[in-house]
XYZ file of C-alpha atoms in Angstrom:
720
model
C -35.666 5.892 -84.760
C -37.546 6.419 -81.473
C -38.609 3.130 -79.935
C -41.731 3.445 -77.794
C -41.938 1.535 -74.492
C -43.330 -1.970 -74.799
C -47.044 -2.162 -73.959
C -48.368 -3.942 -70.888
C -50.656 -6.900 -71.585
C -51.093 -8.627 -68.192
C -51.497 -7.537 -64.579
C -49.528 -9.255 -61.818
C -50.734 -8.287 -58.338
C -48.827 -9.042 -55.126
C -50.980 -8.744 -51.994
C -48.817 -8.024 -48.958
C -45.232 -6.906 -48.519
C -43.965 -10.054 -46.798
C -40.428 -11.363 -47.140
C -41.191 -13.483 -50.204
C -42.826 -10.635 -52.108
C -40.018 -8.243 -51.141
C -37.486 -10.629 -52.655
C -39.653 -11.109 -55.757
C -39.765 -7.326 -56.241
C -35.995 -7.204 -56.022
C -35.661 -9.949 -58.634
C -38.251 -8.249 -60.838
C -36.262 -5.025 -60.764
C -33.217 -6.862 -62.061
C -35.136 -8.970 -64.567
C -38.647 -7.672 -65.320
C -41.030 -9.578 -67.554
C -41.798 -7.430 -70.622
C -45.546 -6.972 -70.989
C -46.352 -7.594 -67.308
C -47.516 -4.703 -65.119
C -46.581 -5.354 -61.493
C -48.618 -4.064 -58.536
C -47.929 -4.418 -54.806
C -50.728 -3.854 -52.275
C -49.679 -3.208 -48.665
C -51.202 -1.237 -45.765
C -48.088 0.878 -45.215
C -44.924 2.055 -46.984
C -42.644 -0.334 -45.086
C -42.549 -3.969 -43.993
C -40.822 -5.070 -40.790
C -38.235 -7.859 -40.961
C -39.149 -10.413 -38.291
C -35.598 -11.638 -37.690
C -34.503 -8.316 -36.173
C -37.636 -7.550 -34.166
C -36.345 -8.991 -30.839
C -33.153 -6.975 -31.283
C -35.205 -3.838 -31.858
C -37.355 -4.534 -28.797
C -34.180 -4.993 -26.731
C -32.809 -1.673 -28.015
C -29.989 -3.061 -30.186
C -31.490 -1.868 -33.488
C -33.209 1.360 -34.465
C -36.641 1.041 -36.007
C -35.350 2.022 -39.448
C -32.924 -0.865 -39.681
C -35.576 -3.581 -39.426
C -37.880 -2.084 -42.040
C -37.932 -2.840 -45.755
C -38.770 0.328 -47.666
C -41.483 -0.848 -50.048
C -41.822 2.472 -51.861
C -38.142 2.429 -52.771
C -38.321 -1.248 -53.663
C -41.399 -0.706 -55.840
C -39.647 2.117 -57.682
C -36.674 -0.199 -58.321
C -39.041 -2.851 -59.724
C -41.033 -0.242 -61.711
C -44.107 -1.490 -59.853
C -47.030 0.499 -58.561
C -47.527 0.415 -54.795
C -51.051 0.791 -53.467
C -51.031 1.827 -49.814
C -54.095 0.054 -48.491
C -55.236 -3.227 -46.984
C -56.799 -5.813 -49.269
C -60.060 -7.120 -47.848
C -61.316 -9.512 -50.538
C -60.336 -11.438 -53.663
C -63.127 -11.910 -56.186
C -62.032 -14.971 -58.147
C -64.881 -14.741 -60.642
C -64.180 -11.125 -61.573
C -60.419 -11.481 -61.086
C -60.197 -8.378 -58.884
C -58.766 -7.474 -55.479
C -60.915 -5.188 -53.319
C -59.266 -2.496 -51.202
C -61.102 -0.072 -48.941
C -61.114 3.418 -50.454
C -59.675 2.268 -53.782
C -61.301 1.070 -57.011
C -61.059 -2.702 -57.617
C -57.639 -3.846 -58.848
C -57.764 -6.404 -61.657
C -55.279 -9.240 -61.980
C -54.262 -11.969 -64.384
C -51.917 -13.497 -61.812
C -52.049 -12.839 -58.091
C -49.944 -13.842 -55.102
C -50.821 -13.517 -51.413
C -48.120 -12.882 -48.782
C -49.900 -11.085 -45.949
C -48.481 -13.097 -43.053
C -50.565 -13.873 -39.998
C -52.064 -12.070 -37.045
C -51.522 -13.024 -33.428
C -54.656 -11.210 -32.385
C -56.798 -13.145 -29.891
C -60.393 -12.213 -30.632
C -61.786 -14.864 -28.290
C -59.836 -13.633 -25.257
C -62.000 -11.070 -23.414
C -60.419 -7.637 -23.334
C -57.492 -8.368 -25.643
C -58.952 -6.437 -28.573
C -59.245 -3.334 -26.373
C -56.106 -3.608 -24.259
C -53.725 -5.991 -26.035
C -51.190 -5.516 -28.837
C -50.745 -8.527 -31.153
C -47.087 -9.311 -31.848
C -48.038 -9.694 -35.499
C -48.304 -7.751 -37.732
C -44.838 -6.608 -36.700
C -45.040 -2.965 -37.736
C -47.894 -1.896 -35.417
C -46.366 -3.919 -32.568
C -42.966 -2.211 -32.943
C -44.622 1.214 -32.959
C -46.664 0.425 -29.837
C -43.628 -0.927 -27.977
C -41.533 2.153 -28.835
C -44.310 4.411 -27.544
C -44.538 2.367 -24.316
C -40.796 2.681 -23.668
C -40.819 6.391 -24.512
C -43.532 6.922 -21.895
C -41.442 5.335 -19.148
C -42.294 1.663 -19.459
C -43.876 -0.344 -16.634
C -45.156 -3.857 -16.073
C -45.623 -5.942 -19.208
C -47.048 -9.348 -20.076
C -46.366 -11.679 -22.999
C -49.067 -14.280 -23.632
C -47.667 -17.437 -25.205
C -44.389 -19.011 -24.072
C -43.244 -20.541 -27.332
C -39.969 -19.514 -28.947
C -41.405 -16.204 -30.239
C -42.953 -15.328 -26.875
C -39.786 -16.193 -24.967
C -37.674 -14.050 -27.312
C -40.002 -11.097 -26.836
C -40.119 -11.504 -23.068
C -36.338 -11.515 -22.592
C -35.947 -8.638 -25.065
C -38.566 -6.547 -23.254
C -37.095 -7.264 -19.831
C -33.577 -6.448 -21.007
C -34.724 -3.152 -22.528
C -36.577 -2.016 -19.426
C -33.642 -2.884 -17.168
C -31.002 -1.359 -19.441
C -32.920 1.925 -19.472
C -33.477 1.688 -15.714
C -37.221 1.737 -16.105
C -39.407 0.217 -13.421
C -41.530 -2.710 -14.444
C -41.650 -6.480 -14.362
C -42.162 -8.731 -17.393
C -44.381 -11.814 -17.055
C -44.606 -14.667 -19.551
C -47.846 -16.674 -19.419
C -48.809 -19.921 -21.162
C -51.603 -22.439 -20.719
C -49.069 -25.265 -21.247
C -45.332 -25.853 -20.784
C -42.999 -23.093 -21.938
C -40.715 -23.658 -24.962
C -42.054 -27.156 -25.551
C -40.922 -27.083 -29.199
C -37.295 -26.186 -28.341
C -34.515 -28.705 -27.686
C -33.690 -29.475 -24.075
C -30.470 -27.484 -24.307
C -32.106 -24.429 -25.880
C -34.932 -24.523 -23.349
C -32.437 -24.676 -20.482
C -30.513 -21.663 -21.813
C -33.631 -19.537 -22.322
C -35.114 -20.415 -18.912
C -31.815 -19.528 -17.284
C -31.813 -16.145 -19.039
C -35.389 -15.513 -17.900
C -34.368 -16.053 -14.293
C -31.426 -13.634 -14.675
C -33.801 -10.998 -16.038
C -36.308 -11.636 -13.227
C -39.067 -12.651 -15.661
C -42.074 -14.208 -13.969
C -42.819 -17.403 -15.932
C -46.363 -18.646 -15.358
C -47.040 -22.033 -16.969
C -50.214 -24.125 -17.275
C -52.369 -21.109 -16.498
C -55.533 -20.083 -18.303
C -56.315 -16.376 -18.787
C -59.793 -15.135 -17.929
C -59.530 -11.610 -19.314
C -57.236 -8.718 -20.214
C -57.763 -5.367 -18.504
C -56.056 -2.025 -19.050
C -53.638 -2.494 -16.144
C -53.605 -6.218 -15.418
C -54.238 -9.773 -16.614
C -56.767 -11.815 -14.689
C -56.067 -15.544 -14.620
C -58.763 -18.203 -14.383
C -57.658 -19.028 -10.813
C -58.258 -15.424 -9.733
C -54.669 -14.166 -9.741
C -54.018 -10.689 -11.163
C -50.798 -10.014 -13.049
C -49.964 -6.293 -13.402
C -49.548 -5.111 -16.989
C -49.515 -1.785 -18.779
C -48.362 -3.408 -22.015
C -49.879 -6.747 -23.006
C -48.884 -8.593 -26.138
C -49.605 -12.039 -27.491
C -47.792 -14.668 -29.553
C -49.908 -17.643 -28.511
C -52.031 -17.652 -31.649
C -51.364 -17.647 -35.369
C -54.510 -16.763 -37.279
C -55.059 -16.078 -40.942
C -56.608 -12.724 -41.722
C -60.419 -13.093 -41.739
C -60.939 -11.876 -45.321
C -59.068 -14.925 -46.646
C -61.907 -17.155 -45.438
C -64.278 -15.385 -47.862
C -61.983 -15.784 -50.882
C -63.406 -19.096 -52.096
C -59.930 -20.659 -52.111
C -59.288 -24.048 -50.498
C -58.172 -23.482 -46.907
C -56.591 -25.391 -44.034
C -57.451 -23.892 -40.634
C -57.946 -20.571 -42.386
C -54.670 -20.641 -44.341
C -54.508 -20.869 -48.150
C -53.693 -24.372 -49.342
C -50.967 -24.466 -51.989
C -49.397 -27.254 -54.037
C -45.692 -27.807 -54.595
C -45.746 -25.031 -57.237
C -47.109 -22.581 -54.622
C -50.444 -22.445 -56.480
C -53.741 -22.258 -54.663
C -56.891 -24.086 -55.736
C -57.220 -21.329 -58.371
C -54.186 -21.656 -60.685
C -54.082 -17.872 -61.205
C -53.550 -17.301 -57.464
C -50.346 -18.159 -55.598
C -49.754 -17.944 -51.840
C -46.521 -17.874 -49.848
C -45.189 -17.198 -46.373
C -47.116 -17.712 -43.163
C -50.543 -17.211 -44.785
C -50.006 -20.337 -46.932
C -50.365 -24.003 -45.976
C -48.169 -26.362 -47.975
C -50.550 -29.239 -48.450
C -48.012 -31.903 -49.462
C -45.180 -30.858 -47.106
C -46.636 -29.031 -44.064
C -44.130 -26.914 -42.147
C -44.306 -24.613 -39.103
C -44.705 -20.858 -39.596
C -41.120 -19.674 -40.059
C -39.554 -16.936 -42.146
C -36.859 -19.214 -43.513
C -39.417 -20.950 -45.716
C -40.771 -17.647 -47.016
C -37.277 -16.533 -48.048
C -36.613 -19.734 -49.991
C -39.970 -19.552 -51.715
C -39.043 -16.292 -53.467
C -37.053 -17.644 -56.452
C -39.685 -20.324 -57.056
C -42.559 -17.820 -56.902
C -40.786 -15.424 -59.265
C -40.060 -18.223 -61.726
C -43.607 -19.602 -61.589
C -45.327 -16.245 -62.081
C -43.140 -15.605 -65.127
C -43.580 -19.180 -66.398
C -47.359 -19.010 -66.064
C -47.431 -15.909 -68.293
C -44.977 -17.249 -70.871
C -46.317 -20.788 -71.261
C -43.309 -22.414 -69.617
C -42.984 -25.205 -67.080
C -43.474 -24.312 -63.421
C -40.857 -25.221 -60.827
C -41.439 -27.226 -57.652
C -40.755 -25.805 -54.201
C -39.053 -28.292 -51.900
C -38.869 -27.004 -48.295
C -35.879 -28.081 -46.236
C -36.517 -30.690 -43.537
C -34.796 -28.692 -40.813
C -33.318 -25.238 -40.483
C -31.062 -23.242 -38.205
C -33.002 -21.681 -35.332
C -31.413 -18.662 -33.663
C -33.130 -17.251 -30.583
C -32.207 -13.873 -29.111
C -31.524 -13.799 -25.378
C -32.243 -10.129 -24.702
C -28.608 -9.115 -24.331
C -26.300 -9.518 -27.314
C -26.285 -13.281 -27.054
C -28.269 -15.976 -28.805
C -29.128 -19.659 -28.690
C -28.621 -21.700 -31.864
C -30.175 -25.093 -32.456
C -30.207 -27.473 -35.403
C -30.271 -31.244 -35.801
C -30.704 -31.527 -32.026
C -27.505 -29.586 -31.245
C -27.473 -26.416 -29.136
C -24.912 -23.606 -28.876
C -25.281 -20.277 -27.088
C -23.467 -17.062 -26.252
C -22.248 -13.805 -27.820
C -20.722 -15.632 -30.789
C -24.158 -16.943 -31.748
C -25.485 -13.366 -31.548
C -22.800 -12.153 -33.927
C -23.689 -14.995 -36.272
C -27.383 -14.101 -36.115
C -26.640 -10.395 -36.495
C -24.531 -11.093 -39.583
C -27.284 -13.207 -41.184
C -29.965 -10.607 -40.442
C -27.924 -7.668 -41.680
C -27.013 -9.519 -44.849
C -30.703 -10.085 -45.554
C -31.821 -6.520 -44.893
C -28.897 -5.077 -46.875
C -30.337 -6.709 -49.985
C -33.047 -4.036 -49.899
C -30.854 -1.117 -48.855
C -28.145 -1.579 -51.472
C -30.249 -2.304 -54.515
C -28.292 -3.093 -57.679
C -27.592 -0.080 -59.850
C -29.112 -0.713 -63.251
C -27.019 0.782 -66.089
C -28.340 4.023 -67.576
C -28.862 4.386 -71.306
C -25.863 5.931 -72.990
C -26.177 8.831 -75.399
C -25.379 7.964 -79.019
C -21.764 8.702 -79.915
C -22.923 11.339 -82.401
C -25.253 13.968 -80.944
C -25.859 17.716 -81.133
C -23.997 20.294 -79.091
C -25.814 20.923 -75.820
C -27.818 17.677 -75.836
C -26.089 16.294 -72.736
C -26.593 19.551 -70.822
C -30.258 19.760 -71.844
C -30.831 16.157 -70.848
C -29.284 16.780 -67.434
C -27.898 14.260 -64.984
C -31.199 13.116 -63.430
C -34.532 11.733 -64.641
C -37.182 14.210 -65.721
C -39.392 14.934 -62.730
C -43.115 14.319 -62.754
C -45.892 16.530 -61.431
C -45.121 20.239 -61.412
C -41.406 19.500 -61.494
C -41.822 18.687 -65.205
C -43.408 22.011 -66.108
C -41.987 24.835 -68.186
C -40.432 27.661 -66.179
C -42.310 30.886 -65.372
C -40.035 33.088 -67.468
C -40.390 30.961 -70.602
C -44.143 30.745 -70.141
C -44.487 34.497 -69.621
C -42.430 35.267 -72.732
C -44.559 32.893 -74.824
C -47.875 34.339 -73.630
C -46.953 38.041 -73.549
C -47.529 38.710 -77.286
C -51.057 37.308 -76.944
C -52.148 39.173 -73.817
C -55.618 40.710 -73.670
C -58.854 39.631 -75.311
C -61.190 40.806 -78.054
C -64.237 39.512 -76.163
C -66.143 41.668 -73.714
C -67.426 38.653 -71.796
C -63.898 37.484 -70.835
C -61.839 39.280 -68.192
C -58.190 38.141 -68.014
C -56.861 37.864 -64.461
C -53.278 39.188 -64.545
C -50.824 36.689 -63.122
C -53.494 34.029 -62.541
C -53.750 30.780 -64.486
C -57.390 31.479 -65.228
C -59.924 33.966 -66.557
C -63.272 35.358 -65.426
C -66.143 34.572 -67.807
C -69.445 36.471 -67.834
C -72.275 34.103 -68.776
C -75.649 35.819 -68.577
C -75.730 37.246 -65.076
C -73.312 34.664 -63.685
C -69.583 34.964 -63.069
C -67.516 31.939 -63.897
C -63.804 31.198 -63.569
C -62.073 28.775 -65.949
C -58.757 26.968 -65.447
C -56.861 24.015 -66.843
C -53.957 21.940 -65.558
C -52.360 18.557 -66.137
C -49.578 16.470 -64.595
C -46.985 14.072 -65.911
C -47.209 11.004 -63.673
C -44.641 10.525 -60.910
C -46.471 7.523 -59.432
C -47.266 4.244 -61.170
C -50.653 4.169 -59.437
C -53.203 5.876 -61.720
C -55.578 6.260 -58.767
C -53.070 8.321 -56.781
C -52.164 10.365 -59.851
C -55.820 11.041 -60.694
C -56.604 12.196 -57.183
C -53.560 14.466 -57.090
C -54.188 15.846 -60.591
C -57.810 16.670 -59.741
C -56.922 18.403 -56.459
C -54.075 20.207 -58.209
C -56.417 21.549 -60.913
C -59.063 22.476 -58.346
C -56.472 24.616 -56.565
C -56.925 27.518 -58.981
C -60.697 27.512 -58.458
C -60.370 27.413 -54.678
C -57.680 30.118 -54.731
C -60.035 32.488 -56.567
C -62.863 31.861 -54.111
C -64.897 29.934 -56.676
C -67.174 26.929 -56.246
C -66.148 24.080 -58.587
C -68.843 23.385 -61.174
C -67.901 21.244 -64.210
C -64.793 19.497 -65.474
C -63.457 17.757 -68.548
C -60.587 15.285 -68.367
C -57.590 14.881 -70.658
C -55.873 11.526 -70.257
C -52.787 10.187 -72.010
C -52.380 6.475 -71.322
C -49.150 4.556 -71.790
C -49.298 1.782 -74.359
C -51.533 -0.975 -73.003
C -53.460 -3.932 -74.316
C -57.214 -3.304 -74.762
C -57.999 -5.138 -71.492
C -55.506 -3.076 -69.535
C -56.753 0.130 -71.187
C -60.231 -0.667 -69.898
C -58.958 -1.513 -66.411
C -56.824 1.611 -66.145
C -59.511 3.951 -67.461
C -62.014 2.423 -65.023
C -59.711 3.223 -62.099
C -59.039 6.746 -63.366
C -62.665 7.651 -64.080
C -63.938 6.196 -60.802
C -61.352 8.214 -58.871
C -61.944 11.390 -60.881
C -65.713 11.255 -60.342
C -65.291 10.605 -56.615
C -62.741 13.392 -56.100
C -64.508 16.041 -58.173
C -67.959 15.233 -56.829
C -66.590 15.596 -53.309
C -65.586 19.119 -54.379
C -69.047 19.815 -55.819
C -68.153 19.428 -59.515
C -69.215 16.991 -62.230
C -67.134 15.547 -65.057
C -68.988 16.290 -68.272
C -66.588 14.807 -70.815
C -62.991 14.405 -71.800
C -60.452 13.104 -74.250
C -58.045 10.157 -74.237
C -54.981 9.335 -76.299
C -52.100 6.873 -76.136
C -48.534 7.996 -75.497
C -45.265 6.979 -73.863
C -46.364 7.715 -70.290
C -49.357 8.493 -68.136
C -50.486 12.136 -68.067
C -53.722 13.311 -66.434
C -55.279 16.761 -66.604
C -58.542 18.580 -65.976
C -60.190 21.718 -67.270
C -62.535 23.057 -64.596
C -65.090 25.826 -64.328
C -66.116 27.435 -61.075
C -68.914 29.784 -60.081
C -68.260 32.982 -58.132
C -71.030 34.612 -56.125
C -68.816 37.706 -55.787
C -65.696 39.097 -57.407
C -62.961 36.443 -57.552
C -59.919 36.679 -55.312
C -56.944 37.563 -57.505
C -53.238 38.240 -57.100
C -53.769 41.966 -57.389
C -55.758 42.709 -54.230
C -53.074 42.436 -51.545
C -52.529 45.406 -49.203
C -49.484 46.715 -47.383
C -49.367 45.201 -43.904
C -51.183 42.010 -44.903
C -50.025 38.808 -43.254
C -49.152 35.806 -45.414
C -50.667 32.399 -44.607
C -49.586 29.093 -46.164
C -51.887 26.082 -45.761
C -49.581 23.172 -46.706
C -45.913 22.412 -46.037
C -43.305 22.648 -48.800
C -41.124 19.913 -50.240
C -43.054 17.768 -52.719
C -40.670 18.555 -55.575
C -37.481 17.508 -53.807
C -39.181 14.470 -52.281
C -40.503 13.208 -55.605
C -37.133 13.837 -57.275
C -35.418 11.847 -54.528
C -37.982 9.061 -54.752
C -37.419 8.692 -58.502
C -33.689 8.371 -57.793
C -34.239 5.846 -54.977
C -32.842 8.257 -52.359
C -35.891 8.995 -50.220
C -37.543 7.117 -47.368
C -40.881 5.442 -47.899
C -42.547 7.051 -44.908
C -41.545 10.510 -46.193
C -43.134 9.762 -49.554
C -46.289 8.347 -47.959
C -46.661 11.532 -45.897
C -46.086 13.726 -48.968
C -48.726 11.826 -50.948
C -51.171 12.283 -48.082
C -50.636 16.061 -48.255
C -50.974 16.126 -52.044
C -54.276 14.247 -51.887
C -55.649 16.589 -49.189
C -58.383 18.835 -50.697
C -58.344 22.575 -49.966
C -62.054 23.395 -50.197
C -62.476 23.904 -46.447
C -59.259 25.948 -46.290
C -60.548 28.182 -49.095
C -63.760 28.787 -47.150
C -61.768 29.858 -44.080
C -59.757 32.240 -46.301
C -62.767 33.539 -48.248
C -62.071 37.147 -47.182
C -58.406 37.102 -48.224
C -57.267 40.185 -50.096
C -55.182 38.085 -52.521
C -54.668 34.357 -52.869
C -52.942 31.801 -55.089
C -52.117 28.123 -54.940
C -48.430 27.273 -54.582
C -47.522 24.945 -57.431
C -44.837 24.705 -60.116
C -43.043 28.017 -59.560
C -42.491 27.336 -55.865
C -43.387 29.547 -52.923
C -41.009 32.304 -53.987
C -42.265 32.344 -57.581
C -45.947 32.443 -56.662
C -45.391 35.028 -53.923
C -43.510 37.154 -56.453
C -46.637 36.953 -58.627
C -48.689 38.511 -55.807
C -46.029 41.172 -55.290
C -45.936 42.121 -58.970
C -49.724 42.167 -59.392
C -50.282 44.154 -56.177
C -47.211 46.405 -56.401
C -45.832 45.355 -52.992
C -42.757 43.837 -51.381
C -42.844 40.657 -49.274
C -40.904 39.491 -46.242
C -40.769 35.785 -45.433
C -39.864 34.297 -42.068
C -37.939 31.224 -43.138
C -38.172 29.306 -39.878
C -41.955 29.737 -39.817
C -42.503 28.010 -43.174
C -43.794 24.428 -42.663
C -41.799 21.708 -44.427
C -42.608 18.103 -45.249
C -40.720 15.392 -43.366
C -37.477 14.624 -45.159
C -37.470 17.739 -47.327
C -34.755 19.638 -45.375
C -32.465 16.588 -45.330
C -32.846 15.964 -49.061
C -32.419 19.629 -49.969
C -29.319 19.729 -47.775
C -27.953 16.747 -49.690
C -28.230 18.723 -52.919
C -31.226 16.937 -54.425
C -33.214 19.199 -56.736
C -36.254 19.000 -58.957
C -35.591 19.604 -62.649
C -37.543 22.897 -62.473
C -35.465 24.198 -59.542
C -32.884 26.213 -61.549
C -35.540 28.161 -63.447
C -37.476 28.870 -60.241
C -34.261 29.978 -58.520
C -33.556 32.438 -61.345
C -36.843 34.283 -60.660
C -35.536 35.692 -57.363
C -31.728 35.820 -57.621
C -31.390 38.146 -54.606
C -32.658 35.514 -52.173
C -30.047 33.465 -50.296
C -29.194 29.938 -51.421
C -28.675 26.722 -49.503
C -30.375 24.902 -46.642
C -34.056 25.589 -45.990
C -33.952 28.577 -48.354
C -33.645 26.243 -51.336
C -37.125 24.906 -50.630
C -38.559 28.331 -51.515
C -37.835 27.423 -55.154
C -39.057 23.828 -54.938
C -41.955 23.182 -57.363
C -45.025 21.990 -55.498
C -47.660 19.597 -56.809
C -51.170 20.079 -55.365
C -49.571 22.562 -52.987
C -51.197 24.754 -50.401
C -52.974 28.085 -50.674
C -50.961 31.242 -50.110
C -53.205 34.031 -48.845
C -52.684 37.691 -48.009
C -55.030 38.538 -45.135
C -55.681 41.373 -42.716
C -52.976 41.175 -40.009
C -55.446 41.291 -37.126
C -57.207 38.205 -38.514
C -54.149 36.088 -39.323
C -53.737 34.196 -36.049
C -57.475 33.492 -35.859
C -57.461 32.125 -39.402
C -54.381 29.954 -38.792
C -56.022 28.476 -35.692
C -59.189 27.727 -37.671
C -57.177 26.032 -40.413
C -55.265 23.931 -37.893
C -58.541 22.877 -36.265
C -59.542 21.483 -39.690
C -56.327 19.461 -39.872
C -54.251 21.715 -42.140
C -50.560 22.288 -41.342
C -51.091 26.013 -41.816
C -48.723 28.744 -40.677
C -48.233 32.501 -40.738
C -45.079 32.805 -42.869
C -44.526 36.509 -43.506
C -46.088 39.832 -44.471
C -46.346 42.456 -47.227
C -45.092 46.031 -47.211
C -44.879 49.011 -49.511
C -41.983 48.867 -51.917
C -40.938 47.576 -55.312
C -41.956 43.939 -56.003
C -39.309 41.794 -54.320
C -38.935 39.203 -51.562
C -36.627 39.341 -48.567
C -36.119 36.867 -45.739
C -36.326 37.286 -41.979
C -36.340 41.095 -41.826
C -36.504 41.058 -38.028
């Protein structure tokens, strides 16, 4: 008997990808709470680990090693990840507000957004300074500064964090033989919170690195190339950062929660003044046991937060969090040495660095080597061929889950043609031309099996994917109906999910000039979203059959969504690759279609891959095509994943369409099924470069990828 997935009944929302939430996601992946739908909200696809930041600044670690891949972690936890910054919690409505995203409802919420070291009251810092926190933007800015040749730099704030950054920056500039002096400025005494021994070691290292330590000095303003002190001195600086402040993000002040100096007050169960809202990490203030802002507390809060979220939804007793009285402090010294202090004792040298490096690597490896959850075994008794049909990888979503072109053609062939005079089939196109009075109308329909747990992302992609046929035929989108299959949800979660889907669908389709006029919903095992769309044509539609010998071929989006989504489902992709792919899939093509309005033939590249859809143009127009493989744009990560042998489930059927084409390397991406892919247009050769330039000016990664010639319908590569 088939057992349907258990329905979701409650929403758990984690705001911020801090260390505590990252560890909670890992625990959730190993032991999820049935009935709870987990959501993570974070501005980007990764979160930087603070413990390794000084080592990265000094050049000991690549950027990748200090980042926690939240997309991969969310997939492991079966959580949806919303890439956006929360800017308000509405406690009355129980929703989180995110710019550019419908409100996200919650039954339980936790906040782990860290702090900012921005200095809004220091003149010029907002324009010319780089806060040390959040860590991700700081690391990116520092890498860009070093890549451009470095120069003078200033760190404002001579506490432990500022001292670590200063010695790391000075070491990096000197090791790469870049000119520039590092200055460390504080309005009080440097390293006042460190032990005498640790302070002595760090000050000695600063002198060795020729760092200019300026104590008891007030700053008047920050300029683009210097810092002006209150006494009139000017300190040269092309890169100015600050660690002197630790502010809560401003939106927290408007939350209505009890605060202490802007930070969310929590009890010993990590609950805020609203029992449905927890807070952890640096953005929280432990009312009963105040502690300094340090990552060690955030790490130890994770098991308590996980337990208490689960307990609050299962009517069980919450656990107390008891922070340790002291903890091991390890400070980087620029070179591969460190200072360790605890209980008033101080040790320093390369051995302490190796100790710190081991601790940091052990922590970050928790997110790189995620536990392998056992796959469901086939029953002992099953039909011949079941294992082969099932395959050795999960069924892809998006266009990777579609039926192959050959099977579809065979199924439709017996029913070709029409008995109605007001319908004109468009050979090879996924649409038809309707004659309504004196108007010409094109009609198309498409739907996608979800590959993202975020219904907003899936709705936007599904709408743009369905609109692709209208744009490819030169039509203006007019009206749409939606078909939505929801996974099993409680009535409250049905309402929440449908609200997000309909809000996104209306926004996306209205931006394209169309209106949703109705739809249909059902419940099923998984989320599926589709649209049937009509479009108006003020002239004959662009079809596959109009291409001419000599035409140039233009592609408006890079390839690779199929292999990237397949890798993401298997936990083998990088978060930043997936974030970039999603950005391409949610990029509308209306303006590109206008640029290509005079194309002789055009199609959107979707499930059958570039080779399959180009073959459709060749067959309909009676021409041969030549592709220049190196000219075809590819999404970041797609060549690496294809080279590693990762394939979408539709790949074999797409590959069989053009067996004469070579196999392996970049060529395999010709058969990769695309979701919300680009337009492929056949245009007059003397207009191709002009059109590509116009598309690039609009922000499309367009390219001239080949041409058409006389000959039997076939595709060859790199004829020159």
